[in-house]
Amino acid sequence: MALIDHDIREHADGHEPRQRTSRPRGGHAFRPTRLARPPAHLAALWAQQAAFGLPGRQADLSAFGPTSVRMGHGFLAVLAALLLLTIAMPASALATASVITCALFSGLIALRLAAAVLKPAWLDAPPCADDELPSATIMVALYREAAILPDLARGLAVIDYPADRIAFKLVLEADDSETIHVARSLALDDRFEIIVVPPGEPRTKPRALNYALRLCRSELVTIHDAEDRPDPRQLRRAAEAFRVAGQRLACIQAPLNWYNRRETWLTRQFALEYAAHFHALLPLYQRLGWPLPLGGTSNHFRRDALVRAGGWDAWNVTEDADLGLRLHAAGYRCGLIEPATLEEAPLRLVPWIKQRTRWIKGYAQTIGVLAVRRDTPWRRVWPGVLVLGGAVASALLHAPLSLACLIALAAGAGSGVAAGAGGQVAMVFMAAGYASAIACAAVAMRRARLPVRARDLAGMPVYWLLQTLAAARALRQLIIDPHHWEKTEHGLSALTETPCISPSSPRSSPLPDSLRSSLSPAGDPDSRSAPNADPASSPGS
């Protein structure tokens, strides 16, 4: 039986689909919106509000305007002052570098050790019947993702959720004719809708999501990326957790990792970093009641809380981390569930640096917005600012501070002066910092039930040094092009893997074998359709 058997619903002409769906409806708990493509004048108005809604309503909550450039100038001024200090008073500069290194690594060591020791407390709830689940919409913003759209559709189609309570919205850009063509040719059932976002600036994912949010009428809104392979039970677990939680729980984040993590040295390092972040550090932040800097995918929101918070900031290039802190500042909280999502990691250094540039730039934008906001509730958000600020500072200063400590150590060894002692102390702290990071990553990989190799752990210090290259680019872009979104290209990996199934004990019945075999790339060595493949062989056939 086909997974997806009908043409995608498009309502430009206002008519119902040509064919009636054969799937059981079971009631009317959720009915997808019929307005997938509004009239041109209304679409243009919505597009403008998607970009300028938040800065228009509350300008001090948005990265729009001079905030990003000012942050760039501020970071540049600090670096210039440090450089002048190094030239004018090298001994004092080395001592200052040693103090900064010791303070920075002391805090990081404490956090990582605590994250490694304390087990995650994932949100959990008793299972509930299908008719008790809230309605949900999964939104996927795509741009130039025609190659992997069939894989995405296949993965979404087998999500374990009642068919009459779920909708999928493929949010496409108006000038992306290739992806629009592929989406229309997949013969998707009427749970799927294409939403075409009119042209406009900024060309960012959060702008597209804001536009599509107007067309969501469900209680829950879930965000996935084009290359995602979510655990089919993830949405159900999130919905069950929302049912028993209070209204303050606004978002649930699922862990992320990479299905191509074994492909290159860089992807293996990225897997270690993600495991430590999602299986050690974020659970620690949740335990401490700190804000969670959300990942850009596998976020499950209460729609009403998302709307009250202002939606996404179209001008912040890490709209996810910004929204996590903004929700916390508004009195909401975010939580974590265990079923994970696998993504595709960049294979080469240049795409990795571009992606990391955007992340660091967005973290700086988020800090800048909170710094200039008149009523920032610092008692709530200071831990989040500390986490994001630490990420920016460590990326900017890791390589220079490492070099300064090595110089101090060499100078002390040759002259016997006190500078050598300061260098030795700094090196001890750096070694302890590396050791704590390696231990945290190793523990987190075991929690994620992923294999880990000693030589990959030993390569982590080299991986960290690469972040300074991205931080330098981020600083430059903050000043000259703060809202530029450097897109990460997907569909390049030669590896495929069975879609992510949570290692936790399943509470619902297993997926039918027919669905699992049709979804699993293991049954198809190359899960991406060949360019000249017959449309009948697509996931919708």
PDB file of C-alpha atoms in Angstrom, residues 286-471:
ATOM      1  CA  GLN A 286      17.098  21.910  32.529  1.00  0.00           C
ATOM      2  CA  ARG A 287      17.861  20.503  35.978  1.00  0.00           C
ATOM      3  CA  LEU A 288      19.201  23.889  37.121  1.00  0.00           C
ATOM      4  CA  GLY A 289      16.171  25.742  35.771  1.00  0.00           C
ATOM      5  CA  TRP A 290      18.297  27.652  33.259  1.00  0.00           C
ATOM      6  CA  PRO A 291      17.102  28.824  29.840  1.00  0.00           C
ATOM      7  CA  LEU A 292      17.613  26.295  27.057  1.00  0.00           C
ATOM      8  CA  PRO A 293      19.240  27.647  23.878  1.00  0.00           C
ATOM      9  CA  LEU A 294      17.070  25.635  21.516  1.00  0.00           C
ATOM     10  CA  GLY A 295      18.340  23.793  18.488  1.00  0.00           C
ATOM     11  CA  GLY A 296      16.949  24.811  15.133  1.00  0.00           C
ATOM     12  CA  THR A 297      14.959  21.631  14.658  1.00  0.00           C
ATOM     13  CA  SER A 298      12.894  19.062  16.554  1.00  0.00           C
ATOM     14  CA  ASN A 299      11.302  21.838  18.627  1.00  0.00           C
ATOM     15  CA  HIS A 300       7.743  21.124  19.762  1.00  0.00           C
ATOM     16  CA  PHE A 301       5.858  24.285  20.781  1.00  0.00           C
ATOM     17  CA  ARG A 302       2.545  25.125  22.362  1.00  0.00           C
ATOM     18  CA  ARG A 303       1.193  27.338  19.626  1.00  0.00           C
ATOM     19  CA  ASP A 304      -0.416  29.829  21.997  1.00  0.00           C
ATOM     20  CA  ALA A 305       2.847  30.332  23.918  1.00  0.00           C
ATOM     21  CA  LEU A 306       4.784  30.710  20.676  1.00  0.00           C
ATOM     22  CA  VAL A 307       2.393  33.380  19.441  1.00  0.00           C
ATOM     23  CA  ARG A 308       2.425  35.240  22.771  1.00  0.00           C
ATOM     24  CA  ALA A 309       6.228  35.300  22.697  1.00  0.00           C
ATOM     25  CA  GLY A 310       6.137  36.991  19.284  1.00  0.00           C
ATOM     26  CA  GLY A 311       7.101  34.034  17.112  1.00  0.00           C
ATOM     27  CA  TRP A 312      10.557  33.927  15.605  1.00  0.00           C
ATOM     28  CA  ASP A 313      12.841  36.911  15.058  1.00  0.00           C
ATOM     29  CA  ALA A 314      13.335  36.987  11.292  1.00  0.00           C
ATOM     30  CA  TRP A 315      16.492  39.077  11.728  1.00  0.00           C
ATOM     31  CA  ASN A 316      18.327  36.775  14.116  1.00  0.00           C
ATOM     32  CA  VAL A 317      20.312  34.060  12.330  1.00  0.00           C
ATOM     33  CA  THR A 318      20.043  31.748  15.360  1.00  0.00           C
ATOM     34  CA  GLU A 319      16.332  32.255  15.851  1.00  0.00           C
ATOM     35  CA  ASP A 320      16.181  29.058  17.888  1.00  0.00           C
ATOM     36  CA  ALA A 321      18.560  30.074  20.682  1.00  0.00           C
ATOM     37  CA  ASP A 322      17.003  33.552  20.732  1.00  0.00           C
ATOM     38  CA  LEU A 323      13.500  32.126  21.104  1.00  0.00           C
ATOM     39  CA  GLY A 324      14.592  29.803  23.913  1.00  0.00           C
ATOM     40  CA  LEU A 325      15.862  32.756  25.943  1.00  0.00           C
ATOM     41  CA  ARG A 326      12.885  34.930  25.021  1.00  0.00           C
ATOM     42  CA  LEU A 327      10.441  32.277  26.207  1.00  0.00           C
ATOM     43  CA  HIS A 328      12.334  31.954  29.487  1.00  0.00           C
ATOM     44  CA  ALA A 329      12.347  35.729  29.915  1.00  0.00           C
ATOM     45  CA  ALA A 330       8.567  35.731  29.452  1.00  0.00           C
ATOM     46  CA  GLY A 331       8.126  33.247  32.302  1.00  0.00           C
ATOM     47  CA  TYR A 332       7.874  30.057  30.255  1.00  0.00           C
ATOM     48  CA  ARG A 333      10.185  27.059  30.443  1.00  0.00           C
ATOM     49  CA  CYS A 334      11.486  24.501  27.968  1.00  0.00           C
ATOM     50  CA  GLY A 335      12.024  20.780  28.505  1.00  0.00           C
ATOM     51  CA  LEU A 336      13.724  17.768  26.933  1.00  0.00           C
ATOM     52  CA  ILE A 337      12.534  14.381  25.758  1.00  0.00           C
ATOM     53  CA  GLU A 338      14.695  11.401  24.846  1.00  0.00           C
ATOM     54  CA  PRO A 339      13.558  10.270  21.335  1.00  0.00           C
ATOM     55  CA  ALA A 340      16.083  11.828  18.985  1.00  0.00           C
ATOM     56  CA  THR A 341      16.451  13.194  15.461  1.00  0.00           C
ATOM     57  CA  LEU A 342      19.325  12.424  13.115  1.00  0.00           C
ATOM     58  CA  GLU A 343      20.607  15.033  10.667  1.00  0.00           C
ATOM     59  CA  GLU A 344      23.296  15.334   8.015  1.00  0.00           C
ATOM     60  CA  ALA A 345      26.549  16.896   9.230  1.00  0.00           C
ATOM     61  CA  PRO A 346      28.755  18.975   6.915  1.00  0.00           C
ATOM     62  CA  LEU A 347      31.464  16.803   5.383  1.00  0.00           C
ATOM     63  CA  ARG A 348      34.043  19.458   4.616  1.00  0.00           C
ATOM     64  CA  LEU A 349      35.654  22.286   6.530  1.00  0.00           C
ATOM     65  CA  VAL A 350      34.332  25.200   4.450  1.00  0.00           C
ATOM     66  CA  PRO A 351      30.611  24.365   4.900  1.00  0.00           C
ATOM     67  CA  TRP A 352      31.277  23.642   8.567  1.00  0.00           C
ATOM     68  CA  ILE A 353      32.915  27.054   9.035  1.00  0.00           C
ATOM     69  CA  LYS A 354      30.015  28.782   7.275  1.00  0.00           C
ATOM     70  CA  GLN A 355      27.472  27.046   9.480  1.00  0.00           C
ATOM     71  CA  ARG A 356      29.458  27.785  12.637  1.00  0.00           C
ATOM     72  CA  THR A 357      29.883  31.406  11.529  1.00  0.00           C
ATOM     73  CA  ARG A 358      26.103  31.787  11.474  1.00  0.00           C
ATOM     74  CA  TRP A 359      25.742  30.200  14.897  1.00  0.00           C
ATOM     75  CA  ILE A 360      28.349  32.421  16.550  1.00  0.00           C
ATOM     76  CA  LYS A 361      26.952  35.516  14.846  1.00  0.00           C
ATOM     77  CA  GLY A 362      23.452  34.634  16.024  1.00  0.00           C
ATOM     78  CA  TYR A 363      24.608  34.049  19.598  1.00  0.00           C
ATOM     79  CA  ALA A 364      26.184  37.505  19.562  1.00  0.00           C
ATOM     80  CA  GLN A 365      22.959  38.994  18.178  1.00  0.00           C
ATOM     81  CA  THR A 366      20.936  37.353  20.952  1.00  0.00           C
ATOM     82  CA  ILE A 367      23.275  38.695  23.635  1.00  0.00           C
ATOM     83  CA  GLY A 368      23.153  42.137  22.055  1.00  0.00           C
ATOM     84  CA  VAL A 369      19.349  42.205  22.044  1.00  0.00           C
ATOM     85  CA  LEU A 370      19.219  41.303  25.740  1.00  0.00           C
ATOM     86  CA  ALA A 371      21.932  43.850  26.554  1.00  0.00           C
ATOM     87  CA  VAL A 372      20.072  46.798  25.021  1.00  0.00           C
ATOM     88  CA  ARG A 373      16.582  45.748  26.065  1.00  0.00           C
ATOM     89  CA  ARG A 374      15.260  48.105  28.711  1.00  0.00           C
ATOM     90  CA  ASP A 375      13.386  45.548  30.787  1.00  0.00           C
ATOM     91  CA  THR A 376      15.533  42.415  30.426  1.00  0.00           C
ATOM     92  CA  PRO A 377      14.761  40.107  33.391  1.00  0.00           C
ATOM     93  CA  TRP A 378      18.398  39.350  34.145  1.00  0.00           C
ATOM     94  CA  ARG A 379      17.565  37.137  37.111  1.00  0.00           C
ATOM     95  CA  ARG A 380      15.898  34.747  34.672  1.00  0.00           C
ATOM     96  CA  VAL A 381      18.145  34.930  31.646  1.00  0.00           C
ATOM     97  CA  TRP A 382      21.671  35.481  32.985  1.00  0.00           C
ATOM     98  CA  PRO A 383      22.568  31.765  32.779  1.00  0.00           C
ATOM     99  CA  GLY A 384      21.557  31.697  29.121  1.00  0.00           C
ATOM    100  CA  VAL A 385      23.610  34.803  28.407  1.00  0.00           C
ATOM    101  CA  LEU A 386      26.524  33.162  30.208  1.00  0.00           C
ATOM    102  CA  VAL A 387      26.205  30.015  28.072  1.00  0.00           C
ATOM    103  CA  LEU A 388      25.941  31.875  24.758  1.00  0.00           C
ATOM    104  CA  GLY A 389      28.571  34.426  25.769  1.00  0.00           C
ATOM    105  CA  GLY A 390      30.911  31.637  26.790  1.00  0.00           C
ATOM    106  CA  ALA A 391      30.435  29.989  23.402  1.00  0.00           C
ATOM    107  CA  VAL A 392      31.228  33.236  21.572  1.00  0.00           C
ATOM    108  CA  ALA A 393      34.188  34.136  23.797  1.00  0.00           C
ATOM    109  CA  SER A 394      35.709  30.658  23.716  1.00  0.00           C
ATOM    110  CA  ALA A 395      35.407  30.516  19.930  1.00  0.00           C
ATOM    111  CA  LEU A 396      37.011  33.946  19.514  1.00  0.00           C
ATOM    112  CA  LEU A 397      39.749  33.536  22.091  1.00  0.00           C
ATOM    113  CA  HIS A 398      40.556  29.834  22.170  1.00  0.00           C
ATOM    114  CA  ALA A 399      43.322  29.854  19.588  1.00  0.00           C
ATOM    115  CA  PRO A 400      44.874  33.212  20.701  1.00  0.00           C
ATOM    116  CA  LEU A 401      44.806  32.232  24.384  1.00  0.00           C
ATOM    117  CA  SER A 402      46.277  28.818  23.632  1.00  0.00           C
ATOM    118  CA  LEU A 403      49.083  30.497  21.719  1.00  0.00           C
ATOM    119  CA  ALA A 404      49.643  33.041  24.510  1.00  0.00           C
ATOM    120  CA  CYS A 405      49.881  30.296  27.124  1.00  0.00           C
ATOM    121  CA  LEU A 406      52.377  28.371  25.032  1.00  0.00           C
ATOM    122  CA  ILE A 407      54.477  31.524  24.583  1.00  0.00           C
ATOM    123  CA  ALA A 408      54.356  32.210  28.315  1.00  0.00           C
ATOM    124  CA  LEU A 409      55.381  28.650  29.056  1.00  0.00           C
ATOM    125  CA  ALA A 410      58.264  28.798  26.597  1.00  0.00           C
ATOM    126  CA  ALA A 411      59.404  32.198  27.854  1.00  0.00           C
ATOM    127  CA  GLY A 412      59.368  31.013  31.454  1.00  0.00           C
ATOM    128  CA  ALA A 413      61.287  27.852  30.627  1.00  0.00           C
ATOM    129  CA  GLY A 414      64.013  29.852  28.913  1.00  0.00           C
ATOM    130  CA  SER A 415      64.396  32.664  31.444  1.00  0.00           C
ATOM    131  CA  GLY A 416      63.150  31.213  34.720  1.00  0.00           C
ATOM    132  CA  VAL A 417      60.948  34.268  35.293  1.00  0.00           C
ATOM    133  CA  ALA A 418      57.514  34.291  36.891  1.00  0.00           C
ATOM    134  CA  ALA A 419      55.877  34.388  33.497  1.00  0.00           C
ATOM    135  CA  GLY A 420      56.673  30.727  33.202  1.00  0.00           C
ATOM    136  CA  ALA A 421      54.733  29.947  36.367  1.00  0.00           C
ATOM    137  CA  GLY A 422      51.704  31.799  35.034  1.00  0.00           C
ATOM    138  CA  GLY A 423      51.982  29.910  31.770  1.00  0.00           C
ATOM    139  CA  GLN A 424      52.233  26.613  33.594  1.00  0.00           C
ATOM    140  CA  VAL A 425      49.129  27.358  35.647  1.00  0.00           C
ATOM    141  CA  ALA A 426      47.213  28.324  32.517  1.00  0.00           C
ATOM    142  CA  MET A 427      48.345  25.166  30.740  1.00  0.00           C
ATOM    143  CA  VAL A 428      47.204  23.054  33.677  1.00  0.00           C
ATOM    144  CA  PHE A 429      43.768  24.645  33.506  1.00  0.00           C
ATOM    145  CA  MET A 430      43.650  24.126  29.746  1.00  0.00           C
ATOM    146  CA  ALA A 431      44.596  20.470  30.141  1.00  0.00           C
ATOM    147  CA  ALA A 432      41.945  20.036  32.822  1.00  0.00           C
ATOM    148  CA  GLY A 433      39.418  21.755  30.561  1.00  0.00           C
ATOM    149  CA  TYR A 434      40.224  19.418  27.688  1.00  0.00           C
ATOM    150  CA  ALA A 435      40.032  16.400  30.006  1.00  0.00           C
ATOM    151  CA  SER A 436      36.613  17.432  31.338  1.00  0.00           C
ATOM    152  CA  ALA A 437      35.321  18.011  27.803  1.00  0.00           C
ATOM    153  CA  ILE A 438      36.572  14.619  26.664  1.00  0.00           C
ATOM    154  CA  ALA A 439      34.995  12.915  29.678  1.00  0.00           C
ATOM    155  CA  CYS A 440      31.702  14.741  29.123  1.00  0.00           C
ATOM    156  CA  ALA A 441      31.624  13.804  25.432  1.00  0.00           C
ATOM    157  CA  ALA A 442      32.450  10.161  26.152  1.00  0.00           C
ATOM    158  CA  VAL A 443      29.691   9.874  28.760  1.00  0.00           C
ATOM    159  CA  ALA A 444      27.209  11.659  26.489  1.00  0.00           C
ATOM    160  CA  MET A 445      27.959   9.342  23.574  1.00  0.00           C
ATOM    161  CA  ARG A 446      27.241   6.350  25.794  1.00  0.00           C
ATOM    162  CA  ARG A 447      23.975   7.970  26.917  1.00  0.00           C
ATOM    163  CA  ALA A 448      23.043   8.429  23.271  1.00  0.00           C
ATOM    164  CA  ARG A 449      24.035   4.790  22.643  1.00  0.00           C
ATOM    165  CA  LEU A 450      26.515   5.821  19.989  1.00  0.00           C
ATOM    166  CA  PRO A 451      29.972   4.269  19.540  1.00  0.00           C
ATOM    167  CA  VAL A 452      32.989   6.395  20.406  1.00  0.00           C
ATOM    168  CA  ARG A 453      36.677   5.966  19.592  1.00  0.00           C
ATOM    169  CA  ALA A 454      39.581   7.093  21.753  1.00  0.00           C
ATOM    170  CA  ARG A 455      41.369   8.733  18.845  1.00  0.00           C
ATOM    171  CA  ASP A 456      38.306  10.857  18.089  1.00  0.00           C
ATOM    172  CA  LEU A 457      38.217  12.013  21.704  1.00  0.00           C
ATOM    173  CA  ALA A 458      41.919  12.854  21.501  1.00  0.00           C
ATOM    174  CA  GLY A 459      41.270  15.038  18.454  1.00  0.00           C
ATOM    175  CA  MET A 460      38.815  17.333  20.225  1.00  0.00           C
ATOM    176  CA  PRO A 461      41.380  20.070  21.063  1.00  0.00           C
ATOM    177  CA  VAL A 462      42.215  20.431  17.358  1.00  0.00           C
ATOM    178  CA  TYR A 463      38.510  20.672  16.539  1.00  0.00           C
ATOM    179  CA  TRP A 464      38.119  23.473  19.069  1.00  0.00           C
ATOM    180  CA  LEU A 465      40.892  25.482  17.465  1.00  0.00           C
ATOM    181  CA  LEU A 466      38.922  25.528  14.200  1.00  0.00           C
ATOM    182  CA  GLN A 467      36.161  27.523  15.855  1.00  0.00           C
ATOM    183  CA  THR A 468      38.365  30.607  15.965  1.00  0.00           C
ATOM    184  CA  LEU A 469      38.279  30.717  12.157  1.00  0.00           C
ATOM    185  CA  ALA A 470      34.481  30.746  12.227  1.00  0.00           C
ATOM    186  CA  ALA A 471      34.433  33.316  15.042  1.00  0.00           C
TER     187      ALA A 471
END
